[in-house]
Coordinates of C-alpha atoms in Angstrom, one line a residue:
M171 CA -98.1 -320.5 126.5
A172 CA -98.8 -316.9 127.4
R173 CA -99.0 -317.8 131.1
L174 CA -95.6 -319.5 130.8
Q175 CA -94.1 -316.5 129.1
N176 CA -95.5 -314.2 131.9
L177 CA -94.0 -316.5 134.5
L178 CA -90.6 -316.5 132.7
C179 CA -90.8 -312.7 132.5
I180 CA -91.5 -312.4 136.3
V181 CA -88.6 -314.8 137.0
C182 CA -86.3 -312.7 134.8
L183 CA -87.3 -309.5 136.5
L184 CA -86.8 -311.1 139.9
G185 CA -83.3 -312.1 138.9
L186 CA -82.5 -308.6 137.6
A187 CA -83.9 -307.0 140.7
A188 CA -81.7 -309.1 142.9
T189 CA -78.5 -308.3 140.8
Q190 CA -79.4 -304.5 140.8
D191 CA -80.2 -304.4 144.5
M192 CA -83.6 -303.0 143.5
P193 CA -87.0 -304.3 144.8
Y194 CA -89.0 -306.2 142.2
E195 CA -91.9 -303.8 142.4
E196 CA -89.7 -300.8 141.6
L197 CA -87.9 -302.6 138.8
A198 CA -91.2 -303.6 137.2
A199 CA -92.7 -300.1 137.5
Q200 CA -89.5 -298.6 136.1
I201 CA -89.4 -300.8 133.0
Q202 CA -93.2 -300.4 132.4
A203 CA -93.0 -296.6 132.7
C204 CA -90.0 -296.3 130.2
P205 CA -90.9 -293.6 127.6
K206 CA -91.3 -295.0 124.1
E207 CA -88.7 -292.4 122.9
C208 CA -86.1 -293.6 125.3
R209 CA -84.1 -296.8 126.2
C210 CA -84.2 -298.3 129.7
P211 CA -81.7 -301.2 129.8
P212 CA -83.0 -303.9 132.1
N213 CA -79.5 -304.6 133.3
F214 CA -79.1 -300.9 134.2
P215 CA -82.7 -300.1 135.2
R216 CA -82.0 -296.8 137.1
A217 CA -80.7 -295.2 133.9
V218 CA -82.9 -293.7 131.1
Y219 CA -81.3 -292.9 127.8
C220 CA -83.1 -290.3 125.7
D221 CA -80.1 -288.9 123.9
N222 CA -79.8 -288.2 120.2
K223 CA -83.5 -288.5 119.6
G224 CA -84.4 -285.1 118.2
L225 CA -86.7 -284.4 121.1
K226 CA -88.2 -281.0 121.5
N227 CA -90.0 -281.8 124.8
L228 CA -89.1 -283.8 127.9
P229 CA -90.8 -287.2 128.0
K230 CA -92.3 -288.3 131.3
I231 CA -89.5 -289.8 133.3
P232 CA -90.0 -293.0 135.3
P233 CA -90.1 -292.7 139.1
Y234 CA -87.0 -294.7 140.0
T235 CA -84.5 -293.1 137.6
W236 CA -81.1 -292.1 139.0
Y237 CA -79.3 -291.3 135.7
L238 CA -81.0 -289.4 132.9
Y239 CA -79.3 -288.8 129.6
L240 CA -81.0 -286.1 127.4
Q241 CA -78.0 -284.7 125.5
N242 CA -78.0 -283.9 121.8
N243 CA -81.7 -283.0 121.4
L244 CA -83.7 -279.9 120.6
I245 CA -85.2 -279.3 124.1
E246 CA -86.0 -275.7 124.9
A247 CA -87.6 -276.0 128.4
L248 CA -87.7 -278.3 131.4
S249 CA -91.2 -279.5 132.1
S250 CA -92.2 -280.0 135.8
N251 CA -94.9 -282.4 134.7
A252 CA -92.4 -284.6 132.9
L253 CA -90.1 -284.7 136.0
Q254 CA -92.6 -284.7 138.8
N255 CA -92.3 -288.5 139.5
A256 CA -88.5 -288.6 139.1
T257 CA -87.7 -287.5 142.6
Q258 CA -84.7 -289.8 142.9
L259 CA -82.6 -288.2 140.1
R260 CA -78.9 -288.0 140.9
W261 CA -77.4 -287.3 137.5
I262 CA -78.8 -285.3 134.5
N263 CA -77.1 -284.7 131.2
L264 CA -78.7 -282.0 129.2
N265 CA -75.7 -281.0 127.1
R266 CA -76.2 -279.7 123.6
N267 CA -79.9 -278.7 123.6
K268 CA -81.6 -275.3 123.2
I269 CA -82.6 -274.6 126.8
T270 CA -83.0 -271.0 127.8
S271 CA -82.9 -269.5 131.3
E272 CA -86.6 -268.9 131.0
G273 CA -87.1 -272.5 130.1
V274 CA -85.5 -273.8 133.3
G275 CA -87.9 -272.1 135.7
G276 CA -87.9 -273.5 139.3
V277 CA -87.9 -277.2 138.3
L278 CA -84.4 -278.0 139.5
S279 CA -84.9 -276.9 143.1
S280 CA -87.3 -279.8 143.7
M281 CA -84.7 -282.5 142.8
T282 CA -83.4 -283.0 146.3
N283 CA -81.1 -285.9 145.4
L284 CA -79.5 -284.3 142.3
A285 CA -75.7 -284.4 142.5
H286 CA -74.5 -283.8 138.9
L287 CA -76.1 -281.3 136.5
Y288 CA -74.6 -281.0 133.0
M289 CA -76.0 -278.2 130.8
D290 CA -73.1 -277.4 128.5
D291 CA -73.8 -275.9 125.0
N292 CA -77.3 -274.5 125.6
L293 CA -78.8 -271.0 125.4
L294 CA -78.7 -270.0 129.1
S295 CA -78.1 -266.3 129.9
S296 CA -77.9 -266.7 133.6
V297 CA -76.9 -269.4 136.1
P298 CA -80.1 -271.4 136.8
S299 CA -81.8 -270.5 140.1
P300 CA -82.8 -271.9 142.5
L301 CA -80.5 -275.0 142.6
P302 CA -80.9 -278.0 144.8
A303 CA -78.7 -278.1 148.0
S304 CA -77.6 -281.7 147.0
L305 CA -75.6 -280.5 144.0
E306 CA -71.9 -281.5 143.8
H307 CA -71.0 -280.8 140.1
L308 CA -72.4 -278.0 138.0
R309 CA -71.3 -277.7 134.3
L310 CA -72.6 -274.8 132.3
S311 CA -69.9 -274.2 129.7
R312 CA -70.4 -272.7 126.3
N313 CA -73.7 -270.9 127.0
R314 CA -74.5 -267.2 126.9
I315 CA -74.3 -266.6 130.6
S316 CA -73.5 -263.0 131.6
K317 CA -75.2 -263.0 135.0
I318 CA -74.7 -265.0 138.3
P319 CA -77.7 -264.2 140.5
A320 CA -76.8 -263.0 144.0
G321 CA -77.1 -265.8 146.5
V322 CA -77.6 -268.6 143.9
F323 CA -74.9 -270.7 145.5
V324 CA -75.9 -270.1 149.2
G325 CA -76.8 -273.4 150.8
L326 CA -74.9 -275.5 148.2
E327 CA -72.5 -276.8 150.8
K328 CA -71.6 -279.9 148.6
L329 CA -70.8 -278.1 145.4
S330 CA -67.1 -278.9 144.6
L331 CA -67.0 -278.3 140.8
L332 CA -68.3 -275.2 138.9
D333 CA -67.7 -275.0 135.1
L334 CA -68.6 -271.7 133.5
Q335 CA -66.0 -271.6 130.7
G336 CA -67.0 -270.1 127.3
N337 CA -69.6 -267.7 128.5
K338 CA -70.0 -263.9 128.5
L339 CA -69.1 -263.2 132.1
M340 CA -67.5 -259.8 132.8
D341 CA -65.8 -258.5 136.0
D342 CA -69.0 -257.1 137.5
A343 CA -70.7 -260.5 137.3
V344 CA -68.0 -262.4 139.2
T345 CA -67.9 -260.9 142.7
E346 CA -67.9 -261.8 146.3
V347 CA -71.7 -261.4 146.3
S348 CA -72.3 -263.6 143.3
L349 CA -69.9 -266.4 144.5
K350 CA -71.1 -266.4 148.1
G351 CA -71.8 -269.8 149.5
L352 CA -69.2 -271.8 147.5
N353 CA -67.7 -273.1 150.8
S354 CA -66.7 -276.5 149.5
L355 CA -65.5 -275.5 146.0
V356 CA -62.4 -277.3 144.7
Q357 CA -62.5 -276.5 140.9
I358 CA -63.8 -273.4 139.2
N359 CA -63.4 -272.9 135.4
L360 CA -63.9 -269.3 134.2
A361 CA -61.8 -269.7 131.0
K362 CA -62.9 -268.0 127.8
N363 CA -65.0 -265.3 129.3
Q364 CA -64.6 -261.5 129.2
L365 CA -62.7 -261.0 132.5
S366 CA -60.1 -258.2 132.7
K367 CA -59.3 -258.7 136.4
M368 CA -58.6 -261.6 138.7
P369 CA -62.0 -262.7 140.1
L370 CA -62.9 -261.7 143.6
G371 CA -64.7 -263.8 146.2
L372 CA -63.2 -267.2 145.4
P373 CA -63.4 -269.4 148.5
P374 CA -60.2 -270.5 150.3
S375 CA -61.0 -274.1 149.4
T376 CA -60.3 -273.5 145.7
T377 CA -57.6 -275.9 144.5
Q378 CA -58.0 -275.7 140.7
L379 CA -58.4 -272.2 139.1
Y380 CA -58.8 -272.0 135.3
L381 CA -58.8 -268.5 133.8
D382 CA -57.4 -269.1 130.3
G383 CA -58.6 -267.0 127.3
N384 CA -59.6 -263.8 129.2
N385 CA -58.2 -260.3 129.1
I386 CA -56.5 -260.3 132.4
D387 CA -53.4 -258.0 132.5
K388 CA -52.8 -257.6 136.2
I389 CA -52.6 -259.6 139.4
P390 CA -52.8 -257.7 142.7
A391 CA -50.1 -258.2 145.3
G392 CA -51.1 -260.9 147.8
Y393 CA -53.9 -262.2 145.6
F394 CA -53.2 -265.8 146.3
K395 CA -53.0 -265.4 150.1
G396 CA -56.7 -265.8 150.1
L397 CA -56.4 -269.0 148.2
P398 CA -54.0 -271.1 150.4
K399 CA -54.9 -274.4 148.7
V400 CA -54.6 -273.4 145.0
A401 CA -52.5 -276.1 143.3
F402 CA -53.4 -275.9 139.6
L403 CA -53.4 -272.4 138.1
R404 CA -54.0 -271.7 134.4
L405 CA -53.8 -268.2 133.0
N406 CA -52.9 -269.1 129.4
N407 CA -53.9 -266.7 126.6
N408 CA -54.3 -263.5 128.6
K409 CA -52.6 -260.2 128.5
L410 CA -50.2 -260.5 131.4
G411 CA -46.9 -258.7 131.2
S412 CA -44.0 -259.0 133.7
S413 CA -44.9 -255.5 135.0
G414 CA -48.5 -256.5 135.7
F415 CA -47.8 -258.4 138.9
P416 CA -45.3 -258.6 141.8
K417 CA -42.4 -260.9 140.9
D418 CA -43.1 -263.2 143.8
V419 CA -46.9 -263.4 143.3
F420 CA -46.6 -267.0 142.1
N421 CA -44.2 -268.0 144.9
R422 CA -46.7 -270.0 146.8
S423 CA -45.9 -273.4 148.3
S424 CA -49.3 -274.8 147.3
I425 CA -48.9 -274.3 143.5
L426 CA -47.9 -277.4 141.7
D427 CA -48.8 -276.6 138.1
L428 CA -48.5 -273.1 136.7
Q429 CA -49.5 -272.3 133.1
L430 CA -48.8 -268.8 131.7
S431 CA -48.5 -269.6 128.0
Y432 CA -49.4 -267.1 125.3
N433 CA -49.0 -263.9 127.4
Q434 CA -46.6 -261.0 127.2
L435 CA -44.0 -262.0 129.8
T436 CA -40.5 -260.7 129.4
E437 CA -39.1 -262.5 132.5
V438 CA -39.5 -265.8 134.3
P439 CA -41.5 -265.2 137.4
L440 CA -40.2 -266.3 140.8
I441 CA -41.6 -269.7 141.8
S442 CA -41.7 -271.9 144.9
S443 CA -39.6 -275.0 145.4
G444 CA -42.7 -277.2 145.3
L445 CA -43.7 -276.2 141.7
E446 CA -43.6 -279.3 139.4
H447 CA -44.9 -278.0 136.0
L448 CA -44.2 -274.6 134.5
H449 CA -45.6 -273.4 131.1
L450 CA -44.1 -270.2 129.8
D451 CA -44.2 -270.9 126.1
H452 CA -45.1 -268.2 123.6
N453 CA -44.2 -265.1 125.6
K454 CA -41.5 -262.5 125.0
I455 CA -38.8 -263.9 127.3
T456 CA -35.3 -263.4 126.0
Y457 CA -33.1 -264.8 128.7
V458 CA -33.3 -267.2 131.7
N459 CA -31.0 -266.5 134.6
G460 CA -30.9 -269.6 136.8
S461 CA -29.4 -267.8 139.8
K462 CA -32.3 -265.4 139.8
I463 CA -35.2 -267.8 139.4
C464 CA -33.8 -270.6 141.6
P465 CA -36.0 -270.8 144.7
V466 CA -33.1 -271.9 146.9
S467 CA -29.3 -271.4 147.1
V468 CA -27.0 -273.7 145.2
D469 CA -25.8 -275.2 148.5
A470 CA -29.4 -276.3 149.3
V471 CA -29.7 -277.8 145.8
D472 CA -26.6 -279.9 146.4
D473 CA -28.0 -281.2 149.6
S474 CA -30.1 -284.2 148.5
L475 CA -31.7 -284.5 151.9
N476 CA -33.0 -280.9 151.9
E477 CA -36.7 -280.8 151.6
S478 CA -36.6 -277.4 149.9
V479 CA -34.8 -278.8 146.8
P480 CA -36.8 -277.5 143.7
Q481 CA -39.2 -280.1 142.5
L482 CA -39.7 -278.7 138.9
R483 CA -40.0 -281.6 136.5
Y484 CA -41.5 -280.0 133.3
L485 CA -40.6 -276.6 131.8
R486 CA -41.8 -275.1 128.5
L487 CA -40.0 -272.1 127.1
D488 CA -40.6 -272.6 123.4
G489 CA -42.1 -269.7 121.4
N490 CA -40.0 -267.1 123.2
E491 CA -36.9 -265.3 122.1
I492 CA -34.5 -267.5 124.0
N493 CA -31.5 -269.0 122.1
P494 CA -30.3 -272.5 123.2
P495 CA -28.6 -274.0 125.0
I496 CA -30.3 -273.6 128.4
P497 CA -27.9 -272.0 130.9
R498 CA -26.1 -274.5 133.1
D499 CA -27.2 -272.8 136.3
V500 CA -30.9 -273.6 135.3
I501 CA -30.0 -277.3 135.0
T502 CA -28.0 -277.2 138.3
C503 CA -30.9 -275.6 140.2
F504 CA -33.7 -277.8 138.8
R505 CA -32.0 -281.2 139.2
F506 CA -35.3 -283.1 138.9
L507 CA -36.2 -281.7 135.4
R508 CA -37.3 -284.5 133.2
S509 CA -38.4 -282.5 130.2
I510 CA -37.6 -279.0 129.0
V511 CA -38.9 -277.5 125.7
I512 CA -37.1 -274.5 124.2

């Protein structure tokens, strides 16, 4: 009977190996090496689930693991011994632990296949260093990070997403030196830090820039000339007044979504024809003059074949000092408006 059960087990593993495109020997070794504290689903053998277990230490991770889930534990440090066989790791979720910068050490640099590293809600005081060159997404939100080591991103040619929101970064930490190497960056989130100036050194590849919840009160003239691809720009909950930037600073053809809610604006800034979403709620705007803010002439708006016809579809103006109705010239200019909140 025992022999029959073993044969059935082998047949089962062979079937699973075939469906997972994984050699039988690897599948067997992976399941056998699964830590007792974790779950290793046979139908998803490259994933190891060790989340929500109250772990204080990393268990020894099986050798053929690609996806490792360790969120919601009490882990304080990453053990090189526990990870020494897991050389194929591509995705690690370490959110909501108690990991300090000292507890990271140099473990991460040896993970040459790692593409996604999630370490939100830990106790990091600095961006981990060194990092593997294979990294594509790095999430470090809601830590205690006040320092970005110089050169930490050099060589990370694949990194496209960097999330540093909810930390303690000040202006002197976000510089051209500290951000050097982010040549493929698409999205950077620096919201809810302690910035008083627009960050310097952002790469021209930046498409999504999130700076909500800082103390920014000025934007230099021509700041966005160095960011020709920026399409989504969020500056909600800052200290921007209309005198804190040139009127045309946001008049960039690349910007599709502009959010300036909860600031101290008294006027509607000039925008480009290509802007589709504009959030200006909860400022100090008292009046909207359509002829002044319209990106093109009225004749151009009337020409349905003109490619410069304003594309604005969503406009928020509530929480200001504007009395309805919206002036007719605003509606005339922005003929594609689908929703306007006042």
